[in-house]
C-alpha cells in the first residue's frame, strides 16, 4: 500500500525567511514523488517532481526538494518565502506499478506574515 | 494547450438530486483521473480511464457514482441521489500515460449538497 504523511498541519513563516515542509512516504517500489500547491478554491499546480536521477530537484517559484530513500522522505524547501507563497501544499506518491494513481498527504497550510 | 478544464466550477444541489460534472483533459492525453477532496484533506483517488476504458474504481466510489469517457475525450462524473457527505471538491487530472509523465489537474468542481 502507498501512503504519504505530512507531519505539519500548519506552518507560519515570516516573509523572507526560509521554509521547509516535511513529507514521508510509503511505497513498495521506486517512488515517483510530487509536490503540488493549492490556493483557496483552486486546483492543484505541480511545483516539482522526482522520478529518478539527481535526488535534489528544482521546481517552479524557487522551490526545491530532496529525495532521501533511507529516510523515505521528500522534503520541500524554499530559501526565501514571498507573501504569495501562502497556500496549501500537498506531497504525493505514485508510480508505474499502479498506473500513476497518486496518494496524497493531508497537506500543510503555509501562512506568511509580513 | 488550454489545460484541464472542469465544468461547472461550483454546484449547489439539494439532497437527493442528481448532478453531473464534466472534465475536458489536455488534448491527446490518454489517461484521465478523478479525485475527491474534502475539507482539510488531500485528494483521494476515485477512478481513472485509459482512453475510453475505465480501468479502476476506488471503493470510495459507491453505486451512486458513475463515470464515463466516451470516445476517449472528455469525461463525465455523475452522482445520483446526492447526500450531504458527497459535498467535496471533485478534481480531474490528465496525463499522457507512458513512462515518467505527470498529471495535470483542473480547477475542480466544488459540490455543496444542502
PDB file of N, CA and C in Angstrom, chain A residues 3-62:
ATOM      1  N   UNK A   3       1.264   5.400   0.794  1.00  0.00           N
ATOM      2  CA  UNK A   3       0.705   6.454   1.630  1.00  0.00           C
ATOM      3  C   UNK A   3       1.713   7.572   1.798  1.00  0.00           C
ATOM      4  N   UNK A   4       1.209   8.726   2.204  1.00  0.00           N
ATOM      5  CA  UNK A   4       2.039   9.898   2.438  1.00  0.00           C
ATOM      6  C   UNK A   4       1.643  10.522   3.770  1.00  0.00           C
ATOM      7  N   UNK A   5       2.646  10.921   4.519  1.00  0.00           N
ATOM      8  CA  UNK A   5       2.416  11.622   5.779  1.00  0.00           C
ATOM      9  C   UNK A   5       3.074  12.991   5.721  1.00  0.00           C
ATOM     10  N   UNK A   6       2.280  13.996   5.986  1.00  0.00           N
ATOM     11  CA  UNK A   6       2.815  15.347   6.130  1.00  0.00           C
ATOM     12  C   UNK A   6       2.608  15.729   7.591  1.00  0.00           C
ATOM     13  N   UNK A   7       3.675  15.713   8.382  1.00  0.00           N
ATOM     14  CA  UNK A   7       3.524  15.846   9.844  1.00  0.00           C
ATOM     15  C   UNK A   7       3.021  17.215  10.295  1.00  0.00           C
ATOM     16  N   UNK A   8       3.282  18.234   9.495  1.00  0.00           N
ATOM     17  CA  UNK A   8       2.922  19.589   9.896  1.00  0.00           C
ATOM     18  C   UNK A   8       1.627  20.010   9.236  1.00  0.00           C
ATOM     19  N   UNK A   9       0.600  20.275  10.049  1.00  0.00           N
ATOM     20  CA  UNK A   9      -0.686  20.695   9.501  1.00  0.00           C
ATOM     21  C   UNK A   9      -0.620  22.154   9.057  1.00  0.00           C
ATOM     22  N   UNK A  10       0.074  22.977   9.876  1.00  0.00           N
ATOM     23  CA  UNK A  10       0.104  24.408   9.620  1.00  0.00           C
ATOM     24  C   UNK A  10       1.484  24.950   9.995  1.00  0.00           C
ATOM     25  N   UNK A  11       2.044  25.758   9.117  1.00  0.00           N
ATOM     26  CA  UNK A  11       3.322  26.423   9.386  1.00  0.00           C
ATOM     27  C   UNK A  11       3.157  27.910   9.119  1.00  0.00           C
ATOM     28  N   UNK A  12       3.669  28.714  10.045  1.00  0.00           N
ATOM     29  CA  UNK A  12       3.697  30.161   9.850  1.00  0.00           C
ATOM     30  C   UNK A  12       5.150  30.595   9.711  1.00  0.00           C
ATOM     31  N   UNK A  13       5.405  31.379   8.684  1.00  0.00           N
ATOM     32  CA  UNK A  13       6.771  31.812   8.427  1.00  0.00           C
ATOM     33  C   UNK A  13       6.756  33.292   8.064  1.00  0.00           C
ATOM     34  N   UNK A  14       7.805  33.995   8.426  1.00  0.00           N
ATOM     35  CA  UNK A  14       7.926  35.408   8.083  1.00  0.00           C
ATOM     36  C   UNK A  14       8.400  35.560   6.645  1.00  0.00           C
ATOM     37  N   UNK A  15       7.932  36.601   6.000  1.00  0.00           N
ATOM     38  CA  UNK A  15       8.354  36.864   4.629  1.00  0.00           C
ATOM     39  C   UNK A  15       9.869  37.057   4.608  1.00  0.00           C
ATOM     40  N   UNK A  16      10.503  36.393   3.666  1.00  0.00           N
ATOM     41  CA  UNK A  16      11.955  36.451   3.558  1.00  0.00           C
ATOM     42  C   UNK A  16      12.674  35.344   4.293  1.00  0.00           C
ATOM     43  N   UNK A  17      11.994  34.667   5.186  1.00  0.00           N
ATOM     44  CA  UNK A  17      12.597  33.550   5.912  1.00  0.00           C
ATOM     45  C   UNK A  17      12.555  32.292   5.059  1.00  0.00           C
ATOM     46  N   UNK A  18      13.304  31.298   5.493  1.00  0.00           N
ATOM     47  CA  UNK A  18      13.317  30.027   4.769  1.00  0.00           C
ATOM     48  C   UNK A  18      12.136  29.165   5.208  1.00  0.00           C
ATOM     49  N   UNK A  19      11.814  28.211   4.336  1.00  0.00           N
ATOM     50  CA  UNK A  19      10.660  27.339   4.578  1.00  0.00           C
ATOM     51  C   UNK A  19      11.065  25.900   4.304  1.00  0.00           C
ATOM     52  N   UNK A  20      10.648  24.989   5.147  1.00  0.00           N
ATOM     53  CA  UNK A  20      10.821  23.566   4.863  1.00  0.00           C
ATOM     54  C   UNK A  20       9.556  22.826   5.258  1.00  0.00           C
ATOM     55  N   UNK A  21       9.012  22.086   4.316  1.00  0.00           N
ATOM     56  CA  UNK A  21       7.825  21.277   4.543  1.00  0.00           C
ATOM     57  C   UNK A  21       8.221  19.811   4.473  1.00  0.00           C
ATOM     58  N   UNK A  22       7.773  19.057   5.460  1.00  0.00           N
ATOM     59  CA  UNK A  22       8.174  17.668   5.549  1.00  0.00           C
ATOM     60  C   UNK A  22       7.185  16.731   4.867  1.00  0.00           C
ATOM     61  N   UNK A  23       7.733  15.662   4.308  1.00  0.00           N
ATOM     62  CA  UNK A  23       6.918  14.650   3.646  1.00  0.00           C
ATOM     63  C   UNK A  23       7.593  13.305   3.832  1.00  0.00           C
ATOM     64  N   UNK A  24       6.851  12.333   4.359  1.00  0.00           N
ATOM     65  CA  UNK A  24       7.320  10.961   4.443  1.00  0.00           C
ATOM     66  C   UNK A  24       6.366  10.074   3.668  1.00  0.00           C
ATOM     67  N   UNK A  25       6.903   9.108   2.974  1.00  0.00           N
ATOM     68  CA  UNK A  25       6.064   8.284   2.109  1.00  0.00           C
ATOM     69  C   UNK A  25       6.290   6.806   2.413  1.00  0.00           C
ATOM     70  N   UNK A  26       5.309   6.021   1.982  1.00  0.00           N
ATOM     71  CA  UNK A  26       5.433   4.573   1.994  1.00  0.00           C
ATOM     72  C   UNK A  26       5.041   4.079   0.612  1.00  0.00           C
ATOM     73  N   UNK A  27       5.933   3.317  -0.002  1.00  0.00           N
ATOM     74  CA  UNK A  27       5.666   2.838  -1.362  1.00  0.00           C
ATOM     75  C   UNK A  27       6.479   1.579  -1.591  1.00  0.00           C
ATOM     76  N   UNK A  28       5.886   0.612  -2.248  1.00  0.00           N
ATOM     77  CA  UNK A  28       6.517  -0.695  -2.373  1.00  0.00           C
ATOM     78  C   UNK A  28       7.589  -0.818  -3.424  1.00  0.00           C
ATOM     79  N   UNK A  29       7.747   0.193  -4.233  1.00  0.00           N
ATOM     80  CA  UNK A  29       8.761   0.142  -5.297  1.00  0.00           C
ATOM     81  C   UNK A  29       9.451   1.499  -5.339  1.00  0.00           C
ATOM     82  N   UNK A  30      10.187   1.749  -6.396  1.00  0.00           N
ATOM     83  CA  UNK A  30      10.818   3.059  -6.529  1.00  0.00           C
ATOM     84  C   UNK A  30       9.729   4.115  -6.687  1.00  0.00           C
ATOM     85  N   UNK A  31       9.665   5.066  -5.766  1.00  0.00           N
ATOM     86  CA  UNK A  31       8.548   6.020  -5.799  1.00  0.00           C
ATOM     87  C   UNK A  31       8.732   7.133  -6.818  1.00  0.00           C
ATOM     88  N   UNK A  32       7.632   7.570  -7.360  1.00  0.00           N
ATOM     89  CA  UNK A  32       7.576   8.819  -8.095  1.00  0.00           C
ATOM     90  C   UNK A  32       6.948   9.808  -7.116  1.00  0.00           C
ATOM     91  N   UNK A  33       7.609  10.910  -6.875  1.00  0.00           N
ATOM     92  CA  UNK A  33       7.196  11.842  -5.821  1.00  0.00           C
ATOM     93  C   UNK A  33       6.900  13.215  -6.396  1.00  0.00           C
ATOM     94  N   UNK A  34       5.918  13.860  -5.832  1.00  0.00           N
ATOM     95  CA  UNK A  34       5.443  15.137  -6.351  1.00  0.00           C
ATOM     96  C   UNK A  34       5.125  16.075  -5.190  1.00  0.00           C
ATOM     97  N   UNK A  35       5.289  17.353  -5.449  1.00  0.00           N
ATOM     98  CA  UNK A  35       4.757  18.399  -4.596  1.00  0.00           C
ATOM     99  C   UNK A  35       3.822  19.267  -5.439  1.00  0.00           C
ATOM    100  N   UNK A  36       2.607  19.457  -4.895  1.00  0.00           N
ATOM    101  CA  UNK A  36       1.625  20.325  -5.530  1.00  0.00           C
ATOM    102  C   UNK A  36       1.282  21.467  -4.572  1.00  0.00           C
ATOM    103  N   UNK A  37       0.863  22.589  -5.144  1.00  0.00           N
ATOM    104  CA  UNK A  37       0.401  23.717  -4.340  1.00  0.00           C
ATOM    105  C   UNK A  37      -1.028  24.044  -4.740  1.00  0.00           C
ATOM    106  N   UNK A  38      -1.820  24.421  -3.748  1.00  0.00           N
ATOM    107  CA  UNK A  38      -3.233  24.731  -3.998  1.00  0.00           C
ATOM    108  C   UNK A  38      -3.606  26.025  -3.296  1.00  0.00           C
ATOM    109  N   UNK A  39      -4.060  26.991  -4.049  1.00  0.00           N
ATOM    110  CA  UNK A  39      -4.596  28.214  -3.466  1.00  0.00           C
ATOM    111  C   UNK A  39      -6.074  27.993  -3.163  1.00  0.00           C
ATOM    112  N   UNK A  40      -6.655  28.769  -2.258  1.00  0.00           N
ATOM    113  CA  UNK A  40      -8.049  28.536  -1.838  1.00  0.00           C
ATOM    114  C   UNK A  40      -9.011  28.463  -3.020  1.00  0.00           C
ATOM    115  N   UNK A  41      -9.803  27.398  -3.050  1.00  0.00           N
ATOM    116  CA  UNK A  41     -10.810  27.228  -4.089  1.00  0.00           C
ATOM    117  C   UNK A  41     -10.275  26.888  -5.459  1.00  0.00           C
ATOM    118  N   UNK A  42      -8.991  26.587  -5.540  1.00  0.00           N
ATOM    119  CA  UNK A  42      -8.367  26.307  -6.827  1.00  0.00           C
ATOM    120  C   UNK A  42      -7.928  24.859  -6.943  1.00  0.00           C
ATOM    121  N   UNK A  43      -7.522  24.490  -8.140  1.00  0.00           N
ATOM    122  CA  UNK A  43      -6.978  23.158  -8.347  1.00  0.00           C
ATOM    123  C   UNK A  43      -5.536  23.074  -7.895  1.00  0.00           C
ATOM    124  N   UNK A  44      -4.881  22.014  -8.303  1.00  0.00           N
ATOM    125  CA  UNK A  44      -3.512  21.746  -7.885  1.00  0.00           C
ATOM    126  C   UNK A  44      -2.531  22.136  -8.982  1.00  0.00           C
ATOM    127  N   UNK A  45      -1.476  22.820  -8.569  1.00  0.00           N
ATOM    128  CA  UNK A  45      -0.411  23.168  -9.506  1.00  0.00           C
ATOM    129  C   UNK A  45       0.844  22.404  -9.116  1.00  0.00           C
ATOM    130  N   UNK A  46       1.459  21.761 -10.089  1.00  0.00           N
ATOM    131  CA  UNK A  46       2.668  20.995  -9.824  1.00  0.00           C
ATOM    132  C   UNK A  46       3.844  21.922  -9.580  1.00  0.00           C
ATOM    133  N   UNK A  47       4.503  21.743  -8.432  1.00  0.00           N
ATOM    134  CA  UNK A  47       5.708  22.521  -8.126  1.00  0.00           C
ATOM    135  C   UNK A  47       6.952  21.818  -8.639  1.00  0.00           C
ATOM    136  N   UNK A  48       7.041  20.523  -8.372  1.00  0.00           N
ATOM    137  CA  UNK A  48       8.200  19.761  -8.812  1.00  0.00           C
ATOM    138  C   UNK A  48       7.896  18.280  -8.679  1.00  0.00           C
ATOM    139  N   UNK A  49       8.787  17.483  -9.295  1.00  0.00           N
ATOM    140  CA  UNK A  49       8.582  16.040  -9.302  1.00  0.00           C
ATOM    141  C   UNK A  49       9.937  15.356  -9.243  1.00  0.00           C
ATOM    142  N   UNK A  50       9.921  14.138  -8.709  1.00  0.00           N
ATOM    143  CA  UNK A  50      11.106  13.294  -8.722  1.00  0.00           C
ATOM    144  C   UNK A  50      10.719  11.946  -9.313  1.00  0.00           C
ATOM    145  N   UNK A  51      11.431  11.564 -10.375  1.00  0.00           N
ATOM    146  CA  UNK A  51      11.229  10.245 -10.973  1.00  0.00           C
ATOM    147  C   UNK A  51      12.465   9.379 -10.762  1.00  0.00           C
ATOM    148  N   UNK A  52      13.639   9.947 -11.029  1.00  0.00           N
ATOM    149  CA  UNK A  52      14.889   9.206 -10.885  1.00  0.00           C
ATOM    150  C   UNK A  52      16.025  10.208 -11.006  1.00  0.00           C
ATOM    151  N   UNK A  53      17.255   9.719 -10.833  1.00  0.00           N
ATOM    152  CA  UNK A  53      18.411  10.572 -11.052  1.00  0.00           C
ATOM    153  C   UNK A  53      18.759  11.412  -9.846  1.00  0.00           C
ATOM    154  N   UNK A  54      19.178  12.627 -10.102  1.00  0.00           N
ATOM    155  CA  UNK A  54      19.625  13.537  -9.048  1.00  0.00           C
ATOM    156  C   UNK A  54      18.557  13.657  -7.968  1.00  0.00           C
ATOM    157  N   UNK A  55      18.965  13.447  -6.731  1.00  0.00           N
ATOM    158  CA  UNK A  55      17.982  13.423  -5.647  1.00  0.00           C
ATOM    159  C   UNK A  55      17.552  14.818  -5.201  1.00  0.00           C
ATOM    160  N   UNK A  56      18.239  15.835  -5.658  1.00  0.00           N
ATOM    161  CA  UNK A  56      17.836  17.215  -5.377  1.00  0.00           C
ATOM    162  C   UNK A  56      17.191  17.762  -6.639  1.00  0.00           C
ATOM    163  N   UNK A  57      15.917  18.070  -6.557  1.00  0.00           N
ATOM    164  CA  UNK A  57      15.190  18.520  -7.746  1.00  0.00           C
ATOM    165  C   UNK A  57      14.739  19.962  -7.574  1.00  0.00           C
ATOM    166  N   UNK A  58      14.802  20.671  -8.659  1.00  0.00           N
ATOM    167  CA  UNK A  58      14.393  22.071  -8.665  1.00  0.00           C
ATOM    168  C   UNK A  58      13.011  22.189  -9.280  1.00  0.00           C
ATOM    169  N   UNK A  59      12.229  23.107  -8.751  1.00  0.00           N
ATOM    170  CA  UNK A  59      10.896  23.302  -9.286  1.00  0.00           C
ATOM    171  C   UNK A  59      10.641  24.753  -9.641  1.00  0.00           C
ATOM    172  N   UNK A  60       9.363  25.041  -9.799  1.00  0.00           N
ATOM    173  CA  UNK A  60       8.978  26.405 -10.130  1.00  0.00           C
ATOM    174  C   UNK A  60       8.930  27.253  -8.868  1.00  0.00           C
ATOM    175  N   UNK A  61       8.896  28.544  -9.047  1.00  0.00           N
ATOM    176  CA  UNK A  61       8.735  29.514  -7.955  1.00  0.00           C
ATOM    177  C   UNK A  61       9.855  29.433  -6.925  1.00  0.00           C
ATOM    178  N   UNK A  62      11.016  28.926  -7.307  1.00  0.00           N
ATOM    179  CA  UNK A  62      12.154  28.886  -6.397  1.00  0.00           C
ATOM    180  C   UNK A  62      12.154  27.746  -5.394  1.00  0.00           C
TER     181      UNK A  62
END
